[in-house]
Amino acid sequence: KAGVTQTPRYLIKTRGQQVTLSCSPISGHRSVSWYQQTPGQGLQFLFEYFSETQRNKGNFPGRFSGRQFSNSRSEMNVSTLELGDSALYLCASSLFVGGEDEQYFGPGTRLTVT
Amino acid sequence: KNQVEQSPQSLIILEGKNCTLQCNYTVSPFSNLRWYKQDTGRGPVSLTIMTFSENTKSNGRYTATLDADTKQSSLHITASQLSDSASYICVVTDLTGANNLFFGTGTRLTVIP
């Protein structure tokens, strides 16, 4: 069974640009969560999607948005990039919504903003 | 305020030795606690998940304990190997209905030969 895949793996953008990251969950999983990981802050929850609906949202500005498609694939968009957005962006999939279920993480997308 | 604190921040041990990582939390009401291992440049991988009623769970050389009364958990690694070098992250889920996850900042373990 294929694991969670994220594309691209690495990305370099300049301030003010926007970026779209993609996540394909494990087949059959309907929940996709997104996290930002930085050395100083650790893992921080961005949002969770289940059956194309955002079910939970972390404490991030509106520049961070996401969506989920009918095949459970998810995209995350960051507009007007800032230097502080440089981080590893991880997505995780699970069968059901919420924290009760086992989450499987992808390898992440390393975003560098210059 | 719901928080998860891990200690130590970093640890260096000799190959073959045992070590214990700590996780203290204030998350309430509590649903479950997980330990993840994250190799450099990769996503976290689940090691154990424990609910309120469980106080120990093993996964090979990894043994997690949970004391829900004192809100403390530990991850014990036995006979460490070089491949155990990674960050270990403690994650606590609450029972508010939103199933919020609270992450510790992790312990960076380095195993040296």
PDB file of C-alpha atoms in Angstrom:
ATOM      1  CA  LYS A   1       0.000   0.000   0.000  1.00  0.00           C
ATOM      2  CA  ALA A   2       1.525   3.317  -1.039  1.00  0.00           C
ATOM      3  CA  GLY A   3       2.160   5.840   1.699  1.00  0.00           C
ATOM      4  CA  VAL A   4       1.329   9.521   1.847  1.00  0.00           C
ATOM      5  CA  THR A   5       2.996  11.436  -0.958  1.00  0.00           C
ATOM      6  CA  GLN A   6       3.749  15.135  -1.083  1.00  0.00           C
ATOM      7  CA  THR A   7       4.854  17.238  -3.995  1.00  0.00           C
ATOM      8  CA  PRO A   8       7.087  18.995  -4.534  1.00  0.00           C
ATOM      9  CA  ARG A   9       9.658  17.854  -1.985  1.00  0.00           C
ATOM     10  CA  TYR A  10      11.629  21.103  -2.156  1.00  0.00           C
ATOM     11  CA  LEU A  11      10.640  24.595  -3.176  1.00  0.00           C
ATOM     12  CA  ILE A  12      12.338  27.978  -3.204  1.00  0.00           C
ATOM     13  CA  LYS A  13      10.197  31.108  -3.498  1.00  0.00           C
ATOM     14  CA  THR A  14      10.692  34.812  -2.969  1.00  0.00           C
ATOM     15  CA  ARG A  15       8.787  37.082  -0.611  1.00  0.00           C
ATOM     16  CA  GLY A  16       5.404  38.147  -1.902  1.00  0.00           C
ATOM     17  CA  GLN A  17       4.917  35.125  -4.125  1.00  0.00           C
ATOM     18  CA  GLN A  18       2.355  32.432  -3.546  1.00  0.00           C
ATOM     19  CA  VAL A  19       2.833  28.679  -3.399  1.00  0.00           C
ATOM     20  CA  THR A  20       0.660  25.574  -3.694  1.00  0.00           C
ATOM     21  CA  LEU A  21       1.635  22.288  -2.083  1.00  0.00           C
ATOM     22  CA  SER A  22       0.006  18.963  -2.831  1.00  0.00           C
ATOM     23  CA  CYS A  23      -0.712  15.903  -0.708  1.00  0.00           C
ATOM     24  CA  SER A  24      -2.034  12.515  -1.775  1.00  0.00           C
ATOM     25  CA  PRO A  25      -3.266  10.456   1.183  1.00  0.00           C
ATOM     26  CA  ILE A  26      -3.103   6.709   1.629  1.00  0.00           C
ATOM     27  CA  SER A  27      -5.738   5.021  -0.494  1.00  0.00           C
ATOM     28  CA  GLY A  28      -9.005   4.844   1.424  1.00  0.00           C
ATOM     29  CA  HIS A  29      -8.092   7.584   3.887  1.00  0.00           C
ATOM     30  CA  ARG A  30     -10.543  10.459   3.882  1.00  0.00           C
ATOM     31  CA  SER A  31      -8.907  12.835   6.344  1.00  0.00           C
ATOM     32  CA  VAL A  32      -5.915  15.006   5.503  1.00  0.00           C
ATOM     33  CA  SER A  33      -4.231  17.288   8.022  1.00  0.00           C
ATOM     34  CA  TRP A  34      -1.545  19.870   7.337  1.00  0.00           C
ATOM     35  CA  TYR A  35       1.238  20.921   9.702  1.00  0.00           C
ATOM     36  CA  GLN A  36       4.058  23.454   9.673  1.00  0.00           C
ATOM     37  CA  GLN A  37       7.314  22.430  11.298  1.00  0.00           C
ATOM     38  CA  THR A  38      10.076  24.869  12.187  1.00  0.00           C
ATOM     39  CA  PRO A  39      13.119  24.299  14.419  1.00  0.00           C
ATOM     40  CA  GLY A  40      11.927  26.780  17.018  1.00  0.00           C
ATOM     41  CA  GLN A  41       8.201  26.020  17.130  1.00  0.00           C
ATOM     42  CA  GLY A  42       8.058  22.310  16.418  1.00  0.00           C
ATOM     43  CA  LEU A  43       4.968  20.937  14.706  1.00  0.00           C
ATOM     44  CA  GLN A  44       2.030  23.315  14.461  1.00  0.00           C
ATOM     45  CA  PHE A  45      -1.402  22.339  13.198  1.00  0.00           C
ATOM     46  CA  LEU A  46      -2.685  24.234  10.169  1.00  0.00           C
ATOM     47  CA  PHE A  47      -5.989  22.586   9.230  1.00  0.00           C
ATOM     48  CA  GLU A  48      -7.762  19.306   8.673  1.00  0.00           C
ATOM     49  CA  TYR A  49     -10.018  18.286   5.820  1.00  0.00           C
ATOM     50  CA  PHE A  50     -12.455  15.425   5.729  1.00  0.00           C
ATOM     51  CA  SER A  51     -14.730  14.626   2.802  1.00  0.00           C
ATOM     52  CA  GLU A  52     -13.841  17.933   1.122  1.00  0.00           C
ATOM     53  CA  THR A  53     -14.814  19.985   4.185  1.00  0.00           C
ATOM     54  CA  GLN A  54     -12.506  21.810   6.554  1.00  0.00           C
ATOM     55  CA  ARG A  55     -13.199  20.272   9.964  1.00  0.00           C
ATOM     56  CA  ASN A  56     -10.604  21.939  12.135  1.00  0.00           C
ATOM     57  CA  LYS A  57      -8.309  24.924  11.828  1.00  0.00           C
ATOM     58  CA  GLY A  58      -5.202  26.020  13.661  1.00  0.00           C
ATOM     59  CA  ASN A  59      -4.088  29.502  14.582  1.00  0.00           C
ATOM     60  CA  PHE A  60      -2.594  30.683  11.301  1.00  0.00           C
ATOM     61  CA  PRO A  61      -3.363  33.826   9.280  1.00  0.00           C
ATOM     62  CA  GLY A  62      -5.746  33.778   6.349  1.00  0.00           C
ATOM     63  CA  ARG A  63      -2.801  33.659   3.937  1.00  0.00           C
ATOM     64  CA  PHE A  64      -2.785  29.936   4.611  1.00  0.00           C
ATOM     65  CA  SER A  65      -5.636  28.089   2.951  1.00  0.00           C
ATOM     66  CA  GLY A  66      -6.393  24.631   1.747  1.00  0.00           C
ATOM     67  CA  ARG A  67      -8.873  22.440   0.003  1.00  0.00           C
ATOM     68  CA  GLN A  68      -9.622  18.793  -0.523  1.00  0.00           C
ATOM     69  CA  PHE A  69     -10.846  17.137  -3.669  1.00  0.00           C
ATOM     70  CA  SER A  70     -13.348  14.338  -4.112  1.00  0.00           C
ATOM     71  CA  ASN A  71     -10.518  11.793  -4.395  1.00  0.00           C
ATOM     72  CA  SER A  72      -9.246  12.985  -0.957  1.00  0.00           C
ATOM     73  CA  ARG A  73      -6.159  14.610  -2.410  1.00  0.00           C
ATOM     74  CA  SER A  74      -5.485  17.929  -0.753  1.00  0.00           C
ATOM     75  CA  GLU A  75      -3.717  21.148  -1.615  1.00  0.00           C
ATOM     76  CA  MET A  76      -2.407  23.866   0.638  1.00  0.00           C
ATOM     77  CA  ASN A  77      -1.876  27.418  -0.585  1.00  0.00           C
ATOM     78  CA  VAL A  78       0.164  30.179   0.988  1.00  0.00           C
ATOM     79  CA  SER A  79      -0.221  33.648  -0.490  1.00  0.00           C
ATOM     80  CA  THR A  80       2.031  36.677  -0.075  1.00  0.00           C
ATOM     81  CA  LEU A  81       4.910  34.613   1.259  1.00  0.00           C
ATOM     82  CA  GLU A  82       6.973  35.941   4.151  1.00  0.00           C
ATOM     83  CA  LEU A  83      10.469  34.916   5.255  1.00  0.00           C
ATOM     84  CA  GLY A  84       8.931  33.320   8.352  1.00  0.00           C
ATOM     85  CA  ASP A  85       6.976  30.906   6.199  1.00  0.00           C
ATOM     86  CA  SER A  86      10.175  28.979   5.524  1.00  0.00           C
ATOM     87  CA  ALA A  87       9.488  25.577   7.048  1.00  0.00           C
ATOM     88  CA  LEU A  88       8.843  21.914   6.468  1.00  0.00           C
ATOM     89  CA  TYR A  89       5.172  21.431   5.578  1.00  0.00           C
ATOM     90  CA  LEU A  90       3.850  18.014   6.467  1.00  0.00           C
ATOM     91  CA  CYS A  91       0.580  16.417   5.631  1.00  0.00           C
ATOM     92  CA  ALA A  92      -0.884  13.418   7.400  1.00  0.00           C
ATOM     93  CA  SER A  93      -3.741  11.167   6.412  1.00  0.00           C
ATOM     94  CA  SER A  94      -6.069   9.032   8.470  1.00  0.00           C
ATOM     95  CA  LEU A  95      -9.212   7.017   7.936  1.00  0.00           C
ATOM     96  CA  PHE A  96     -11.420   9.231  10.048  1.00  0.00           C
ATOM     97  CA  VAL A  97     -11.513  12.821  11.168  1.00  0.00           C
ATOM     98  CA  GLY A  98      -9.943  13.996  14.372  1.00  0.00           C
ATOM     99  CA  GLY A  99      -7.267  12.759  16.699  1.00  0.00           C
ATOM    100  CA  GLU A 100      -8.685   9.338  17.586  1.00  0.00           C
ATOM    101  CA  ASP A 101      -7.319   7.651  14.524  1.00  0.00           C
ATOM    102  CA  GLU A 102      -3.754   6.755  13.576  1.00  0.00           C
ATOM    103  CA  GLN A 103      -2.149   9.450  11.444  1.00  0.00           C
ATOM    104  CA  TYR A 104       0.364   8.647   8.724  1.00  0.00           C
ATOM    105  CA  PHE A 105       2.705  11.428   7.706  1.00  0.00           C
ATOM    106  CA  GLY A 106       4.168  12.185   4.322  1.00  0.00           C
ATOM    107  CA  PRO A 107       7.844  13.104   3.799  1.00  0.00           C
ATOM    108  CA  GLY A 108       7.046  16.817   3.733  1.00  0.00           C
ATOM    109  CA  THR A 109       7.715  19.735   1.438  1.00  0.00           C
ATOM    110  CA  ARG A 110      10.676  21.920   2.395  1.00  0.00           C
ATOM    111  CA  LEU A 111       9.765  25.515   1.542  1.00  0.00           C
ATOM    112  CA  THR A 112      12.446  28.179   1.566  1.00  0.00           C
ATOM    113  CA  VAL A 113      11.392  31.806   1.189  1.00  0.00           C
ATOM    114  CA  THR A 114      14.143  34.248   0.216  1.00  0.00           C
TER     115      THR A 114
ATOM    116  CA  LYS B   1      -3.607  26.462  28.698  1.00  0.00           C
ATOM    117  CA  ASN B   2      -3.070  23.111  26.982  1.00  0.00           C
ATOM    118  CA  GLN B   3       0.618  22.391  26.681  1.00  0.00           C
ATOM    119  CA  VAL B   4       3.000  19.520  26.050  1.00  0.00           C
ATOM    120  CA  GLU B   5       6.562  19.798  27.316  1.00  0.00           C
ATOM    121  CA  GLN B   6       9.342  17.378  26.538  1.00  0.00           C
ATOM    122  CA  SER B   7      12.687  16.866  28.186  1.00  0.00           C
ATOM    123  CA  PRO B   8      15.508  16.825  27.614  1.00  0.00           C
ATOM    124  CA  GLN B   9      15.686  18.957  24.459  1.00  0.00           C
ATOM    125  CA  SER B  10      18.620  16.900  23.258  1.00  0.00           C
ATOM    126  CA  LEU B  11      20.463  13.804  24.370  1.00  0.00           C
ATOM    127  CA  ILE B  12      23.624  12.008  23.303  1.00  0.00           C
ATOM    128  CA  ILE B  13      24.149   8.391  24.300  1.00  0.00           C
ATOM    129  CA  LEU B  14      26.509   5.574  23.431  1.00  0.00           C
ATOM    130  CA  GLU B  15      25.315   2.776  21.199  1.00  0.00           C
ATOM    131  CA  GLY B  16      23.925  -0.097  23.250  1.00  0.00           C
ATOM    132  CA  LYS B  17      22.886   2.080  26.186  1.00  0.00           C
ATOM    133  CA  ASN B  18      19.318   2.669  27.347  1.00  0.00           C
ATOM    134  CA  CYS B  19      17.646   6.052  27.638  1.00  0.00           C
ATOM    135  CA  THR B  20      14.368   7.583  28.769  1.00  0.00           C
ATOM    136  CA  LEU B  21      12.616  10.589  27.279  1.00  0.00           C
ATOM    137  CA  GLN B  22      10.002  12.546  29.204  1.00  0.00           C
ATOM    138  CA  CYS B  23       6.723  14.175  28.242  1.00  0.00           C
ATOM    139  CA  ASN B  24       4.578  16.250  30.613  1.00  0.00           C
ATOM    140  CA  TYR B  25       1.242  17.627  29.524  1.00  0.00           C
ATOM    141  CA  THR B  26      -1.569  19.797  30.796  1.00  0.00           C
ATOM    142  CA  VAL B  27      -4.073  18.871  28.082  1.00  0.00           C
ATOM    143  CA  SER B  28      -7.515  18.260  29.521  1.00  0.00           C
ATOM    144  CA  PRO B  29      -9.749  16.448  28.959  1.00  0.00           C
ATOM    145  CA  PHE B  30      -7.326  13.846  27.696  1.00  0.00           C
ATOM    146  CA  SER B  31      -8.031  11.428  24.858  1.00  0.00           C
ATOM    147  CA  ASN B  32      -4.765   9.800  23.877  1.00  0.00           C
ATOM    148  CA  LEU B  33      -1.014  10.259  23.832  1.00  0.00           C
ATOM    149  CA  ARG B  34       1.295   9.288  20.994  1.00  0.00           C
ATOM    150  CA  TRP B  35       5.015   9.079  20.523  1.00  0.00           C
ATOM    151  CA  TYR B  36       6.464   9.677  17.077  1.00  0.00           C
ATOM    152  CA  LYS B  37       9.973   9.174  15.714  1.00  0.00           C
ATOM    153  CA  GLN B  38      11.124  11.628  13.076  1.00  0.00           C
ATOM    154  CA  ASP B  39      14.298  11.023  11.116  1.00  0.00           C
ATOM    155  CA  THR B  40      16.008  14.087   9.699  1.00  0.00           C
ATOM    156  CA  GLY B  41      14.265  15.300   6.544  1.00  0.00           C
ATOM    157  CA  ARG B  42      11.401  12.835   6.851  1.00  0.00           C
ATOM    158  CA  GLY B  43       7.883  12.811   8.226  1.00  0.00           C
ATOM    159  CA  PRO B  44       7.119  11.498  11.737  1.00  0.00           C
ATOM    160  CA  VAL B  45       6.389   7.808  12.145  1.00  0.00           C
ATOM    161  CA  SER B  46       4.123   6.557  14.902  1.00  0.00           C
ATOM    162  CA  LEU B  47       5.743   4.459  17.637  1.00  0.00           C
ATOM    163  CA  THR B  48       2.944   4.065  20.184  1.00  0.00           C
ATOM    164  CA  ILE B  49      -0.500   5.396  20.984  1.00  0.00           C
ATOM    165  CA  MET B  50      -2.036   5.113  24.461  1.00  0.00           C
ATOM    166  CA  THR B  51      -5.479   5.950  25.749  1.00  0.00           C
ATOM    167  CA  PHE B  52      -6.451   6.972  29.277  1.00  0.00           C
ATOM    168  CA  SER B  53      -6.812   3.384  30.458  1.00  0.00           C
ATOM    169  CA  GLU B  54      -3.427   2.178  29.224  1.00  0.00           C
ATOM    170  CA  ASN B  55      -0.271   2.735  31.261  1.00  0.00           C
ATOM    171  CA  THR B  56       2.311   0.964  29.128  1.00  0.00           C
ATOM    172  CA  LYS B  57       2.766  -0.018  25.515  1.00  0.00           C
ATOM    173  CA  SER B  58       5.735  -1.518  23.719  1.00  0.00           C
ATOM    174  CA  ASN B  59       6.920  -1.472  20.135  1.00  0.00           C
ATOM    175  CA  GLY B  60      10.082  -3.520  19.854  1.00  0.00           C
ATOM    176  CA  ARG B  61      12.831  -1.774  21.805  1.00  0.00           C
ATOM    177  CA  TYR B  62      10.542   1.194  22.492  1.00  0.00           C
ATOM    178  CA  THR B  63       8.356   1.173  25.614  1.00  0.00           C
ATOM    179  CA  ALA B  64       6.029   4.036  26.447  1.00  0.00           C
ATOM    180  CA  THR B  65       4.473   4.571  29.849  1.00  0.00           C
ATOM    181  CA  LEU B  66       1.611   6.835  30.830  1.00  0.00           C
ATOM    182  CA  ASP B  67       0.530   8.150  34.210  1.00  0.00           C
ATOM    183  CA  ALA B  68      -2.748   9.944  33.543  1.00  0.00           C
ATOM    184  CA  ASP B  69      -2.990  11.105  37.158  1.00  0.00           C
ATOM    185  CA  THR B  70       0.268  13.043  37.063  1.00  0.00           C
ATOM    186  CA  LYS B  71      -0.072  13.766  33.340  1.00  0.00           C
ATOM    187  CA  GLN B  72       3.333  12.329  32.551  1.00  0.00           C
ATOM    188  CA  SER B  73       4.589   9.945  29.909  1.00  0.00           C
ATOM    189  CA  SER B  74       7.986   8.485  29.180  1.00  0.00           C
ATOM    190  CA  LEU B  75       9.533   6.712  26.223  1.00  0.00           C
ATOM    191  CA  HIS B  76      12.202   4.193  27.126  1.00  0.00           C
ATOM    192  CA  ILE B  77      14.605   2.991  24.442  1.00  0.00           C
ATOM    193  CA  THR B  78      16.479  -0.209  25.185  1.00  0.00           C
ATOM    194  CA  ALA B  79      19.850  -1.219  23.736  1.00  0.00           C
ATOM    195  CA  SER B  80      20.058   1.846  21.520  1.00  0.00           C
ATOM    196  CA  GLN B  81      21.204   1.583  17.926  1.00  0.00           C
ATOM    197  CA  LEU B  82      22.698   4.181  15.597  1.00  0.00           C
ATOM    198  CA  SER B  83      19.397   4.175  13.676  1.00  0.00           C
ATOM    199  CA  ASP B  84      17.617   5.436  16.793  1.00  0.00           C
ATOM    200  CA  SER B  85      19.198   8.838  16.162  1.00  0.00           C
ATOM    201  CA  ALA B  86      16.166  11.022  15.461  1.00  0.00           C
ATOM    202  CA  SER B  87      13.738  13.446  17.034  1.00  0.00           C
ATOM    203  CA  TYR B  88      11.065  11.964  19.268  1.00  0.00           C
ATOM    204  CA  ILE B  89       7.817  13.884  19.470  1.00  0.00           C
ATOM    205  CA  CYS B  90       5.063  13.526  22.057  1.00  0.00           C
ATOM    206  CA  VAL B  91       1.534  14.386  20.896  1.00  0.00           C
ATOM    207  CA  VAL B  92      -1.538  14.640  23.114  1.00  0.00           C
ATOM    208  CA  THR B  93      -5.111  14.711  21.832  1.00  0.00           C
ATOM    209  CA  ASP B  94      -7.944  16.270  23.773  1.00  0.00           C
ATOM    210  CA  LEU B  95     -11.583  15.235  24.045  1.00  0.00           C
ATOM    211  CA  THR B  96     -13.240  18.540  23.243  1.00  0.00           C
ATOM    212  CA  GLY B  97     -14.934  17.154  20.174  1.00  0.00           C
ATOM    213  CA  ALA B  98     -12.602  18.999  17.849  1.00  0.00           C
ATOM    214  CA  ASN B  99      -9.992  16.371  18.684  1.00  0.00           C
ATOM    215  CA  ASN B 100      -7.269  18.959  18.941  1.00  0.00           C
ATOM    216  CA  LEU B 101      -3.711  17.691  18.818  1.00  0.00           C
ATOM    217  CA  PHE B 102      -1.026  19.290  20.966  1.00  0.00           C
ATOM    218  CA  PHE B 103       2.583  18.716  19.998  1.00  0.00           C
ATOM    219  CA  GLY B 104       5.718  18.786  22.094  1.00  0.00           C
ATOM    220  CA  THR B 105       8.802  20.341  20.508  1.00  0.00           C
ATOM    221  CA  GLY B 106      10.585  17.017  20.619  1.00  0.00           C
ATOM    222  CA  THR B 107      13.765  15.486  22.020  1.00  0.00           C
ATOM    223  CA  ARG B 108      16.697  15.207  19.634  1.00  0.00           C
ATOM    224  CA  LEU B 109      18.465  11.887  20.328  1.00  0.00           C
ATOM    225  CA  THR B 110      21.934  11.173  18.951  1.00  0.00           C
ATOM    226  CA  VAL B 111      23.390   7.710  19.335  1.00  0.00           C
ATOM    227  CA  ILE B 112      27.151   7.554  18.880  1.00  0.00           C
ATOM    228  CA  PRO B 113      29.307   4.468  18.304  1.00  0.00           C
TER     229      PRO B 113
END
